[in-house]
Amino acid sequence: MTVTIYDVAKEAKVSMATVSRVLNGNPNVKPETRKRVKDVIDRLNYRPNAIARGLASKRTTTVGVIIPDISSLYYSALVRGLDDVAEMYQYQTIITNTDFNPSAERDALYNFMSKQVDGIIYLGGILNEDTLNDIEKASIPIVLCGTSENDDKFASVNIDVEAAMDTVIQNFIDKGHTKCAFVKGYYSQQLMQHFENGIRRTFKRNNLEFKEDWIIDGFSKYDEAPEIYNILKEKELDIVISMNDAIAIGIIHAAQEDGKVVPDDMEVLSCANTRLVHMSRPTVSSVRTPLYDIGAVGMRLLTKYMKNEEVDEPNVILPHAIDYRDSTK
Amino acid sequence: MTVTIYDVAKEAKVSMATVSRVLNGNPNVKPETRKRVKDVIDRLNYRPNAIARGLASKRTTTVGVIIPDISSLYYSALVRGLDDVAEMYQYQTIITNTDFNPSAERDALYNFMSKQVDGIIYLGGILNEDTLNDIEKASIPIVLCGTSENDDKFASVNIDVEAAMDTVIQNFIDKGHTKCAFVKGYYSQQLMQHFENGIRRTFKRNNLEFKEDWIIDGFSKYDEAPEIYNILKEKELDIVISMNDAIAIGIIHAAQEDGKVVPDDMEVLSCANTRLVHMSRPTVSSVRTPLYDIGAVGMRLLTKYMKNEEVDEPNVILPHAIDYRDSTK
DNA sequence: TATAGAAAAGAAAACGATTTCAAAGAGAAT
DNA sequence: ATTCTCTTTGAAATCGTTTTCTTTTCTATA
């Protein structure tokens, strides 16, 4: 039926071991033998069974990816970066959406372990302590991308979000503002915490109070923006830092609907950096997070671990910038 | 080191076969034995090795997905639908981005075969004849989602895009228009062909000529829209059917930049149906393609094939609608 | 009490590769 | 011609399951 390494061996009049050597580029094969085997492989159209290979070698050339939601522009940009690098290094990815659900994350992780993935990229929420231990016990390399884990236990790739927020807020304060709304989004708690920390520390440094009720949480979609806008209006907050692009745009639209002009009557800045920021009018000022690169660098880092290469810096901080566009003055 | 089925068997004082039976819910196990084995499994924290399982059973609970670009809103929406259903049926997906590159598609397909996937979801361009034969030979179930393959050789899920275009164009013609631009996008040739066919047939039925140079091809990104707009202006085309949301929005913006008012001076309708259509001003009229559902239904269909269930209709056509928003009169 | 038949359990052969270890072959040096 | 070394090859174990085929153990009936 399907042609196996045994068929090739028989046909080429060598042992399975030799075929295996040819397959894996082992140099200890006489050139003529190699050629003979290769010819047979071509002729029989033989393709090694990756599952059998995985069982024997304990390597699957597969990496598991945990992600909240692939249909989000933010995460899919990350994933594209990570997939492209995986492809370069001949790995495939198994992606699991978890919507930040801890038990879904746990299940996914155990699934990965059972499928013997060579490594894991984690873009999720908070890792459960027990699950963590199990991953460590299985000694599967794992890299955290853009989730801003405090713990230096794991390799990670991020930007310095606190610094980014510091810059943004200082800029607003320098222009005479003393308050701002912070609209959270559908991201991991820690990531949001880091953003918040950045905002807080800048207010503090300037001896200004950051009021708890400037934090607006619990919204995740563009459609909910009018609701958010009403809250902003009520609280008389005309500087808005939104973690989410789509929500930032929604707030702008809601303001316009209300007869306001952005940025004259309200300034909006987004912390995400998807294509959307260019696609609204006015265009949205934002923190330039290199999403694709975070994914790419994360996967590159992971390949190093998977191939047991030297890693000089396990916690990578990528550069960021603030792009001021038309939604701010 | 890692605990295997053998360890469980020894500890529970049964054979591996019995443990395997418990694992797979085989009824031929005495309840007390079952309990004993289960207890040991829990105690040892045993997790079956999916690779070994795959080798022995020839089932991997994995499906391969071929997709042009996961970072596209269009495709990631499809994928989310398909992933959710896969998850329900306990399958994981391996996703490969191919950018419509035929050789990348081929490689991905062979990779899937070597990894012994239980099924394949294809959202790509055109399948190569040889590759096709190999898939058939390997008898791996495959479902085409939203790629509008003419061939009824494979199961598929689509909307009737020709009918959709017919409706749209007839509507424009009824309002007295006699020409329209058709801006292609980053989708499969066949899909675009189907859209084009729909447009053509409606013009023909109305005894109107559809001019070849109304077709604008070769653009894929929002940023390129100003260029497209210039072409439109030159050709004096004020009705624009864009296959891509982002490009539709870009054209609207370019028109506005040029002092025109959409829809008064130019009407724009998009064939894609991503969240973007709501997020521009004016909002974009579009064909309501149920992307998530196409993915979900496609995966459901695939599970039927993978479990050898009865399939009554392998070529599913999902309902569509035309949503007229503010970019058309 | 014997016994047929069903239910439960075990032994061992797959599955299709890699990998270890030993053996054979080929030259080179003496 | 013999020995030694290095290269090339093969035999067989191994990876961790499932599955087939027996064998053993029950249960119910005669």
XYZ file of C-alpha atoms (C1' of nucleotides) in Angstrom:
718
model
C 0.000 0.000 0.000
C 1.909 3.028 1.243
C 5.613 2.763 0.625
C 7.781 2.568 3.721
C 11.454 2.809 4.460
C 11.535 -0.968 4.304
C 10.369 -1.001 0.699
C 13.025 1.502 -0.232
C 15.701 -0.525 1.534
C 14.689 -3.695 -0.224
C 14.521 -2.072 -3.610
C 17.888 -0.364 -3.179
C 19.416 -3.509 -1.717
C 20.576 -1.798 1.442
C 19.399 -1.858 5.039
C 16.797 0.427 6.523
C 19.593 2.026 8.497
C 21.282 3.183 5.344
C 18.080 4.604 3.933
C 17.571 6.415 7.182
C 21.071 7.823 6.909
C 20.421 9.099 3.429
C 17.150 10.604 4.576
C 18.786 12.462 7.402
C 21.869 13.596 5.543
C 24.194 11.473 7.616
C 27.632 11.737 5.936
C 28.622 8.123 6.553
C 27.221 6.867 3.283
C 29.238 6.179 0.176
C 28.226 8.626 -2.553
C 27.201 5.882 -4.969
C 25.058 4.216 -2.344
C 23.499 7.550 -1.540
C 22.664 8.116 -5.161
C 21.204 4.646 -5.561
C 18.998 5.123 -2.518
C 17.916 8.578 -3.608
C 16.945 7.240 -6.991
C 14.807 4.566 -5.437
C 13.201 7.129 -3.145
C 12.291 9.226 -6.141
C 11.142 6.303 -8.186
C 8.905 4.897 -5.477
C 7.830 8.400 -4.523
C 8.658 7.600 -0.952
C 7.794 10.087 1.777
C 8.835 9.349 5.333
C 6.078 9.020 7.890
C 6.565 11.925 10.257
C 4.664 10.193 13.030
C 6.900 7.148 13.044
C 9.835 9.444 12.830
C 8.563 11.416 15.777
C 8.134 8.324 17.857
C 11.616 7.072 17.146
C 13.482 10.339 17.314
C 11.379 12.192 19.869
C 11.343 15.199 17.613
C 8.205 16.243 15.772
C 9.154 19.520 14.038
C 5.936 20.884 15.446
C 5.435 23.765 17.812
C 2.300 24.531 19.741
C 0.933 28.060 19.848
C -1.457 29.328 22.475
C -3.353 32.378 21.454
C -6.491 34.124 22.709
C -8.134 34.678 19.333
C -6.736 34.175 15.876
C -9.393 36.379 14.308
C -8.013 39.400 16.116
C -5.817 41.576 13.927
C -3.442 42.008 16.814
C -2.815 38.331 17.417
C -2.963 37.210 13.829
C -0.178 39.657 13.000
C 1.927 38.098 15.731
C 1.115 34.654 14.458
C 2.022 35.499 10.916
C 5.457 36.583 12.057
C 5.922 33.487 14.047
C 4.656 31.212 11.294
C 6.997 32.692 8.731
C 10.008 32.004 10.886
C 8.729 28.549 11.772
C 8.456 27.829 8.090
C 12.040 28.965 7.540
C 13.209 26.474 10.108
C 10.944 23.711 8.871
C 8.593 23.671 11.787
C 4.828 23.589 11.629
C 2.559 25.196 14.193
C -0.502 23.899 15.961
C -2.571 26.885 17.006
C -5.147 26.822 19.757
C -7.537 29.653 20.535
C -8.273 29.987 24.206
C -10.069 33.308 24.662
C -8.002 33.756 27.823
C -9.881 30.888 29.376
C -7.446 29.330 31.861
C -8.851 25.843 31.578
C -8.738 26.021 27.793
C -5.123 27.103 28.064
C -4.357 24.217 30.349
C -6.043 21.731 28.046
C -4.179 23.108 25.074
C -0.873 22.863 26.858
C -1.453 19.247 27.827
C -2.541 18.518 24.317
C 0.717 19.931 23.061
C 2.671 17.827 25.483
C 0.814 14.721 24.468
C 1.463 15.547 20.831
C 5.135 15.837 21.693
C 5.616 19.314 20.303
C 9.223 20.432 20.218
C 8.384 23.814 21.665
C 5.615 26.169 22.712
C 4.854 29.795 21.973
C 2.602 31.318 24.544
C 0.556 34.419 23.835
C -2.053 33.761 26.457
C -3.111 35.052 29.804
C -1.640 33.916 33.038
C -0.051 30.510 33.308
C -1.290 28.288 36.070
C 1.345 27.221 38.582
C 0.723 23.480 38.252
C 0.677 23.597 34.496
C 3.926 25.499 34.623
C 5.566 22.818 36.655
C 4.387 20.163 34.252
C 5.861 22.054 31.334
C 9.142 22.419 33.143
C 9.100 18.780 34.072
C 8.572 17.816 30.452
C 11.372 20.259 29.669
C 9.661 21.615 26.597
C 11.105 24.968 25.591
C 8.596 27.779 25.781
C 8.718 31.410 24.722
C 6.270 34.085 25.826
C 5.469 36.678 23.196
C 3.972 40.008 24.076
C 2.336 38.818 27.255
C 4.703 40.600 29.595
C 5.182 37.932 32.169
C 6.906 39.393 35.200
C 8.537 36.156 35.975
C 11.902 35.699 34.332
C 11.392 31.992 34.516
C 10.658 31.869 30.807
C 12.157 33.293 27.674
C 10.114 36.174 26.317
C 9.852 38.839 23.664
C 8.209 42.165 24.380
C 8.426 45.856 24.038
C 8.849 48.029 27.083
C 5.228 49.003 27.455
C 5.748 50.881 30.661
C 8.279 53.122 28.975
C 5.941 53.582 26.049
C 3.139 54.717 28.311
C 5.516 56.930 30.207
C 6.428 58.763 27.030
C 2.833 59.118 25.970
C 1.579 60.374 29.297
C 4.491 62.702 29.888
C 3.736 64.235 26.536
C 0.127 64.832 27.487
C 1.104 66.243 30.851
C 3.638 68.533 29.229
C 0.835 69.933 27.158
C -1.051 70.788 30.324
C -3.370 67.853 30.728
C -3.926 66.408 34.160
C -6.217 63.503 33.537
C -6.767 60.690 31.076
C -8.952 57.675 30.554
C -7.435 54.241 30.182
C -9.653 51.851 28.277
C -8.595 48.251 28.678
C -9.156 45.674 25.983
C -9.142 42.007 25.224
C -5.560 41.354 26.215
C -3.855 39.539 29.020
C -4.230 40.911 32.515
C -0.499 41.327 32.911
C -0.079 43.224 29.692
C -2.833 45.604 30.725
C -1.284 45.869 34.133
C 2.006 46.925 32.614
C 0.342 49.610 30.574
C -1.463 50.806 33.637
C 1.759 50.802 35.641
C 3.401 52.980 33.031
C 0.573 55.472 33.203
C 0.499 55.494 36.981
C 4.200 55.996 37.425
C 4.223 58.979 35.112
C 1.354 60.637 36.900
C 3.093 60.000 40.171
C 6.405 61.379 38.995
C 4.601 64.541 38.030
C 2.871 64.703 41.394
C -0.483 64.251 39.794
C -3.142 61.911 40.989
C -4.330 59.096 38.741
C -7.904 58.340 39.673
C -9.076 54.737 39.772
C -12.276 55.501 37.960
C -10.403 56.656 34.890
C -9.892 53.003 34.162
C -12.571 51.616 31.935
C -12.712 47.882 31.680
C -14.968 45.160 30.399
C -15.287 46.138 26.752
C -13.717 44.361 23.831
C -15.512 45.267 20.636
C -15.898 48.204 18.297
C -19.657 48.092 18.718
C -19.373 48.794 22.403
C -17.572 52.071 21.855
C -20.612 54.352 22.089
C -21.172 53.025 25.563
C -17.587 53.809 26.448
C -17.921 57.244 24.954
C -20.844 57.989 27.219
C -18.796 57.059 30.224
C -15.966 59.292 29.059
C -18.302 62.159 28.517
C -19.843 61.756 31.909
C -16.433 61.727 33.547
C -15.307 64.623 31.395
C -12.242 62.766 30.165
C -11.002 64.137 26.877
C -7.725 62.255 26.688
C -8.236 58.594 25.962
C -5.660 55.845 25.913
C -7.264 52.748 24.447
C -5.511 49.432 24.451
C -7.467 48.373 21.428
C -7.419 49.922 17.961
C -10.946 49.103 17.029
C -12.270 50.556 20.251
C -10.189 53.691 19.749
C -11.779 54.103 16.352
C -15.197 53.409 17.786
C -14.715 56.118 20.373
C -13.676 58.548 17.684
C -16.794 57.719 15.705
C -18.985 58.054 18.760
C -17.469 61.456 19.454
C -18.068 62.549 15.881
C -21.613 61.300 16.119
C -21.944 63.553 19.137
C -20.747 66.533 17.146
C -17.277 66.604 18.614
C -14.089 66.963 16.651
C -11.163 64.642 17.247
C -8.499 65.694 18.170
C -9.765 69.206 19.047
C -12.405 68.154 21.523
C -11.003 64.760 22.430
C -7.660 63.126 21.866
C -7.367 59.400 21.357
C -4.315 57.184 21.321
C -4.225 53.440 20.830
C -1.748 51.027 22.352
C -2.207 48.348 19.747
C -0.708 48.769 16.359
C -2.722 46.967 13.752
C -3.395 48.129 10.216
C -6.556 49.770 11.478
C -4.775 52.840 12.778
C -4.179 53.969 9.199
C -7.651 53.103 8.069
C -9.744 55.508 10.074
C -10.357 59.226 9.666
C -8.739 60.817 11.519
C -5.932 58.301 11.570
C -5.193 57.034 15.046
C -2.064 57.876 17.000
C -0.612 54.752 18.504
C 2.229 52.971 20.173
C 4.166 51.311 17.401
C 4.392 47.748 18.664
C 6.197 45.571 16.138
C 3.698 42.730 16.252
C 5.043 40.737 13.350
C 8.565 41.070 14.666
C 7.640 40.017 18.167
C 6.258 36.823 16.699
C 9.217 36.330 14.414
C 11.828 36.969 17.060
C 9.939 34.777 19.501
C 9.930 31.878 17.122
C 13.576 32.392 16.278
C 14.349 32.290 19.959
C 12.364 29.113 20.303
C 14.220 27.435 17.456
C 17.440 28.133 19.303
C 16.134 26.361 22.352
C 14.791 23.500 20.295
C 18.117 22.997 18.565
C 20.041 23.454 21.798
C 21.827 26.492 20.485
C 23.391 29.087 22.715
C 20.990 31.844 23.810
C 22.635 34.967 25.099
C 19.538 36.899 26.113
C 16.348 34.997 26.892
C 14.290 38.103 27.621
C 14.239 40.225 24.519
C 12.928 43.777 24.507
C 12.205 45.066 21.035
C 12.281 48.792 20.297
C 9.044 50.711 20.067
C 7.995 54.192 19.108
C 5.007 56.437 19.426
C 3.385 57.358 16.152
C 1.461 60.559 16.514
C -1.172 60.737 13.866
C -4.329 62.780 13.489
C -6.251 61.673 16.560
C -3.950 63.652 18.829
C -2.906 67.276 18.754
C 11.292 9.224 33.276
C 8.016 9.880 31.501
C 5.287 7.502 32.530
C 4.038 5.159 29.822
C 1.146 2.819 29.407
C 3.473 0.064 30.521
C 4.032 1.713 33.889
C 0.323 2.075 34.376
C -0.247 -1.549 33.460
C 2.368 -2.758 35.891
C 1.106 -0.577 38.698
C -2.506 -1.607 38.144
C -1.508 -5.233 37.707
C -3.155 -5.567 34.332
C -1.852 -5.792 30.789
C -1.180 -2.843 28.518
C -4.107 -3.981 26.440
C -6.464 -3.428 29.322
C -5.097 0.013 30.020
C -5.520 0.809 26.359
C -9.111 -0.364 26.572
C -9.792 1.882 29.509
C -8.156 4.773 27.722
C -10.288 4.322 24.657
C -13.546 3.621 26.434
C -13.738 0.059 25.202
C -16.659 -1.554 27.063
C -14.985 -4.928 27.525
C -13.498 -4.052 30.876
C -14.941 -5.006 34.232
C -16.059 -1.881 36.099
C -13.777 -2.554 39.053
C -10.783 -3.067 36.795
C -11.652 0.104 34.992
C -11.762 1.973 38.240
C -8.478 0.537 39.389
C -6.772 1.496 36.148
C -8.261 4.954 36.191
C -7.027 5.497 39.697
C -3.520 4.525 38.718
C -3.698 6.798 35.687
C -4.644 9.689 37.929
C -2.116 8.842 40.542
C 0.774 8.542 38.117
C -0.533 11.512 36.178
C -0.287 9.460 33.029
C -0.940 11.106 29.678
C -0.923 8.972 26.550
C 1.657 9.815 23.916
C -0.333 10.998 20.942
C 2.485 10.225 18.537
C 2.714 6.594 19.524
C -1.020 6.476 19.399
C -1.004 7.954 15.932
C 1.504 5.435 14.716
C -0.437 2.492 16.040
C -3.938 3.636 15.205
C -3.247 5.662 12.066
C -5.376 8.451 13.459
C -3.817 11.680 14.664
C -6.791 13.915 15.557
C -5.050 16.586 13.548
C -6.258 18.396 10.464
C -4.144 20.433 8.113
C -5.311 23.848 6.958
C -4.011 25.592 3.878
C -4.572 29.295 3.879
C -3.136 32.231 1.932
C -2.535 34.527 4.866
C -3.627 34.193 8.451
C -3.110 37.882 9.136
C -5.903 38.761 6.741
C -9.174 39.549 8.485
C -11.004 37.625 5.818
C -9.111 34.375 6.262
C -8.645 34.579 9.979
C -12.398 34.841 10.404
C -12.794 31.657 8.385
C -10.111 29.977 10.436
C -11.678 30.949 13.712
C -14.910 29.281 12.647
C -13.121 26.197 11.586
C -10.980 26.037 14.705
C -13.950 26.332 17.004
C -15.638 23.364 15.404
C -12.393 21.407 15.323
C -12.068 22.008 19.022
C -15.600 20.720 19.594
C -14.687 17.488 17.886
C -11.311 17.226 19.593
C -9.195 17.916 16.574
C -6.252 20.264 16.388
C -5.298 22.198 13.291
C -1.941 22.721 11.641
C -2.140 25.942 9.670
C 0.148 26.798 6.794
C 0.266 30.178 5.083
C 0.971 29.911 1.404
C 0.318 33.371 -0.091
C -1.253 31.562 -3.038
C 2.142 30.238 -3.950
C 1.475 26.919 -5.708
C 4.722 25.327 -4.661
C 4.187 26.379 -1.064
C 0.734 24.815 -1.258
C 2.189 21.632 -2.620
C 4.828 21.475 0.061
C 2.252 22.090 2.751
C 0.026 19.357 1.414
C 2.847 16.830 1.371
C 3.815 17.905 4.821
C 0.296 17.207 5.975
C 0.370 13.799 4.389
C 3.666 12.968 6.010
C 2.285 14.129 9.338
C -0.635 11.792 8.790
C -3.342 14.378 9.249
C -6.832 12.946 9.387
C -8.184 15.567 7.025
C -7.455 18.764 5.151
C -9.222 22.096 4.845
C -8.204 23.954 1.759
C -8.661 27.698 1.437
C -5.975 28.180 -1.152
C -5.642 28.914 -4.830
C -5.800 26.295 -7.499
C -4.825 22.749 -6.703
C -2.203 21.190 -8.884
C -3.327 18.095 -10.783
C -0.524 15.832 -9.566
C -0.898 16.918 -5.972
C -4.596 16.239 -6.283
C -3.972 12.708 -7.381
C -1.612 12.136 -4.501
C -4.224 13.352 -2.042
C -6.789 11.089 -3.559
C -4.369 8.195 -3.508
C -3.696 8.780 0.160
C -7.481 9.000 0.547
C -7.315 11.870 2.993
C -10.645 13.671 3.223
C -10.471 17.262 2.064
C -12.949 20.118 2.135
C -12.646 23.327 0.152
C -13.907 26.442 1.915
C -14.766 29.586 0.066
C -12.467 28.900 -2.831
C -15.193 28.144 -5.345
C -13.631 25.205 -7.065
C -15.610 24.385 -10.190
C -14.736 20.788 -9.926
C -17.211 18.749 -7.918
C -14.438 16.314 -7.170
C -14.159 17.665 -3.644
C -16.504 18.581 -0.859
C -16.874 22.322 -0.492
C -18.608 25.146 1.318
C -19.365 28.414 -0.402
C -21.886 31.092 -1.024
C -23.277 31.638 -4.478
C -21.073 34.541 -5.429
C -22.346 34.759 -8.959
C -25.851 35.241 -7.680
C -24.632 37.829 -5.206
C -22.965 39.832 -7.941
C -26.000 39.449 -10.120
C -28.151 41.058 -7.454
C -25.695 43.861 -6.856
C -25.198 44.702 -10.505
C -28.848 44.425 -11.399
C -29.553 46.900 -8.656
C -27.043 49.359 -10.057
C -28.354 48.903 -13.571
C -31.902 49.412 -12.371
C -30.788 52.738 -10.994
C -29.597 53.746 -14.429
C -25.912 52.932 -14.283
C -24.256 51.331 -17.269
C -20.730 50.820 -16.120
C -18.787 49.735 -13.086
C -15.255 49.031 -11.996
C -14.307 45.643 -10.613
C -11.283 45.774 -8.353
C -9.808 42.368 -7.708
C -7.996 41.526 -4.510
C -5.794 39.018 -2.820
C -8.063 36.029 -3.258
C -7.977 32.908 -5.309
C -8.218 33.234 -9.059
C -11.308 31.088 -9.188
C -13.128 33.057 -6.565
C -12.414 36.268 -8.425
C -13.436 34.603 -11.636
C -16.776 33.697 -10.147
C -17.387 37.246 -9.039
C -16.451 38.454 -12.481
C -18.747 35.920 -14.101
C -21.629 37.158 -12.006
C -20.986 40.725 -13.085
C -20.572 39.798 -16.722
C -23.714 37.736 -16.944
C -25.820 40.507 -15.494
C -24.474 43.078 -17.920
C -25.097 40.657 -20.735
C -28.633 39.911 -19.661
C -29.321 43.629 -19.709
C -27.764 43.944 -23.149
C -25.020 46.131 -21.792
C -21.382 45.787 -22.589
C -18.915 45.045 -19.803
C -15.599 46.494 -20.824
C -12.423 44.563 -20.115
C -10.614 47.597 -18.865
C -13.096 48.054 -16.044
C -11.257 45.248 -14.335
C -8.519 46.485 -12.080
C -6.097 43.888 -10.892
C -2.766 43.639 -9.149
C -3.494 45.490 -5.938
C -3.863 43.970 -2.527
C -3.347 46.594 0.138
C -5.106 49.599 1.598
C -2.097 51.775 0.853
C -2.417 51.154 -2.843
C -5.914 52.561 -2.981
C -4.949 56.094 -4.101
C -3.367 54.551 -7.145
C -6.551 52.645 -7.845
C -8.594 55.779 -7.348
C -6.579 57.576 -9.997
C -7.282 54.810 -12.439
C -10.975 54.972 -11.631
C -11.042 58.706 -12.095
C -9.256 58.482 -15.384
C -11.712 55.908 -16.632
C -14.613 57.873 -15.195
C -15.930 54.931 -13.259
C -18.066 56.005 -10.338
C -19.441 52.619 -9.356
C -16.827 50.428 -7.755
C -17.089 46.812 -6.751
C -14.063 45.920 -4.679
C -13.341 42.393 -3.654
C -11.446 43.629 -0.658
C -12.774 45.624 2.280
C -9.621 47.498 3.046
C -9.211 48.539 -0.546
C -12.823 49.663 -0.682
C -12.182 51.855 2.312
C -8.966 53.119 0.793
C -10.796 54.125 -2.344
C -13.382 55.962 -0.295
C -10.641 57.821 1.524
C -8.855 58.649 -1.704
C -12.078 60.016 -3.112
C -12.641 62.117 -0.023
C -9.096 63.372 -0.274
C -9.978 64.437 -3.773
C -12.946 66.390 -2.510
C -15.546 63.897 -3.614
C -18.423 62.650 -1.526
C -19.180 58.965 -1.224
C -21.798 57.808 -2.141
C -22.941 60.955 -4.007
C -20.012 61.208 -6.369
C -18.880 57.617 -6.227
C -20.492 54.455 -4.939
C -18.428 51.678 -3.461
C -19.398 48.146 -2.560
C -17.181 45.452 -1.113
C -17.428 41.733 -1.706
C -15.649 40.730 1.453
C -17.406 40.973 4.745
C -14.970 41.609 7.520
C -15.507 43.806 10.553
C -13.965 46.663 8.618
C -17.134 47.451 6.742
C -18.624 48.842 9.938
C -15.511 50.698 10.919
C -15.199 53.239 8.169
C -17.101 56.457 7.531
C -19.187 56.135 5.508
C -19.782 52.495 6.371
C -19.224 50.202 3.427
C -21.984 48.356 1.620
C -21.006 44.753 1.122
C -21.926 41.226 0.254
C -22.633 39.522 3.535
C -20.474 36.422 3.269
C -20.738 34.345 6.440
C -17.011 33.800 6.837
C -17.081 32.248 10.280
C -19.884 29.936 9.250
C -18.163 28.835 6.086
C -15.233 27.727 8.195
C -17.413 26.123 10.811
C -19.570 24.251 8.338
C -16.506 23.185 6.398
C -14.902 21.692 9.450
C -18.121 20.002 10.458
C -18.300 18.467 7.022
C -14.727 17.302 7.327
C -15.379 15.650 10.681
C -18.121 13.650 9.030
C -15.712 12.371 6.437
C -13.056 11.664 9.032
C -15.483 9.655 11.130
C -16.932 7.935 8.099
C -20.350 9.373 8.731
C -22.960 9.708 6.058
C -22.764 12.961 4.069
C -25.883 13.899 2.179
C -24.602 16.994 0.400
C -20.888 17.395 -0.169
C -21.190 20.769 -1.867
C -22.785 23.178 0.543
C -23.998 26.608 -0.498
C -24.592 28.924 2.435
C -27.063 31.806 2.185
C -25.787 35.318 1.598
C -27.261 38.785 1.510
C -26.325 42.223 0.327
C -25.946 44.775 3.078
C -26.423 48.241 1.716
C -24.756 50.720 3.979
C -23.636 54.289 3.507
C -21.173 53.877 0.670
C -23.961 53.308 -1.821
C -27.074 55.351 -2.581
C -22.150 -30.697 38.184
C -20.869 -30.119 33.723
C -20.589 -27.115 29.950
C -21.576 -23.765 26.368
C -21.129 -19.095 25.496
C -20.082 -14.566 26.743
C -17.197 -11.390 28.995
C -12.726 -9.969 30.520
C -7.913 -10.091 30.279
C -3.340 -11.008 28.393
C 0.555 -11.956 24.891
C 2.591 -10.490 21.194
C 2.642 -8.513 16.721
C 2.122 -4.535 14.423
C 2.889 0.687 13.221
C 7.412 2.983 10.484
C 10.863 5.199 11.526
C 15.813 6.139 14.362
C 19.737 4.663 16.678
C 23.218 1.798 18.802
C 26.461 -1.459 18.337
C 28.927 -4.675 15.893
C 30.780 -6.348 11.611
C 32.588 -6.010 7.094
C 35.333 -3.676 3.614
C 38.994 -0.806 1.874
C 43.297 1.240 1.958
C 47.702 2.402 4.025
C 51.695 1.245 6.431
C 54.911 -2.093 7.885
C 51.347 -10.808 3.483
C 49.861 -8.930 7.737
C 48.126 -5.601 10.672
C 45.825 -1.425 11.703
C 42.641 2.255 10.978
C 38.880 4.440 8.962
C 34.795 4.263 6.322
C 30.679 2.088 5.181
C 27.040 -1.063 6.152
C 23.695 -4.042 8.546
C 21.078 -6.359 12.508
C 18.280 -5.577 15.941
C 16.503 -2.914 19.709
C 13.653 0.851 20.572
C 9.989 4.469 20.718
C 4.688 3.987 23.215
C 0.709 2.858 21.645
C -3.297 -0.143 19.322
C -5.085 -4.297 17.816
C -5.593 -9.123 16.835
C -5.794 -13.404 18.477
C -5.806 -16.443 22.432
C -6.624 -17.715 26.812
C -8.806 -17.358 31.111
C -12.674 -16.355 33.973
C -17.553 -15.888 34.747
C -22.474 -16.795 34.260
C -26.256 -19.172 33.091
C -28.405 -23.149 31.520
C -29.125 -28.049 31.048
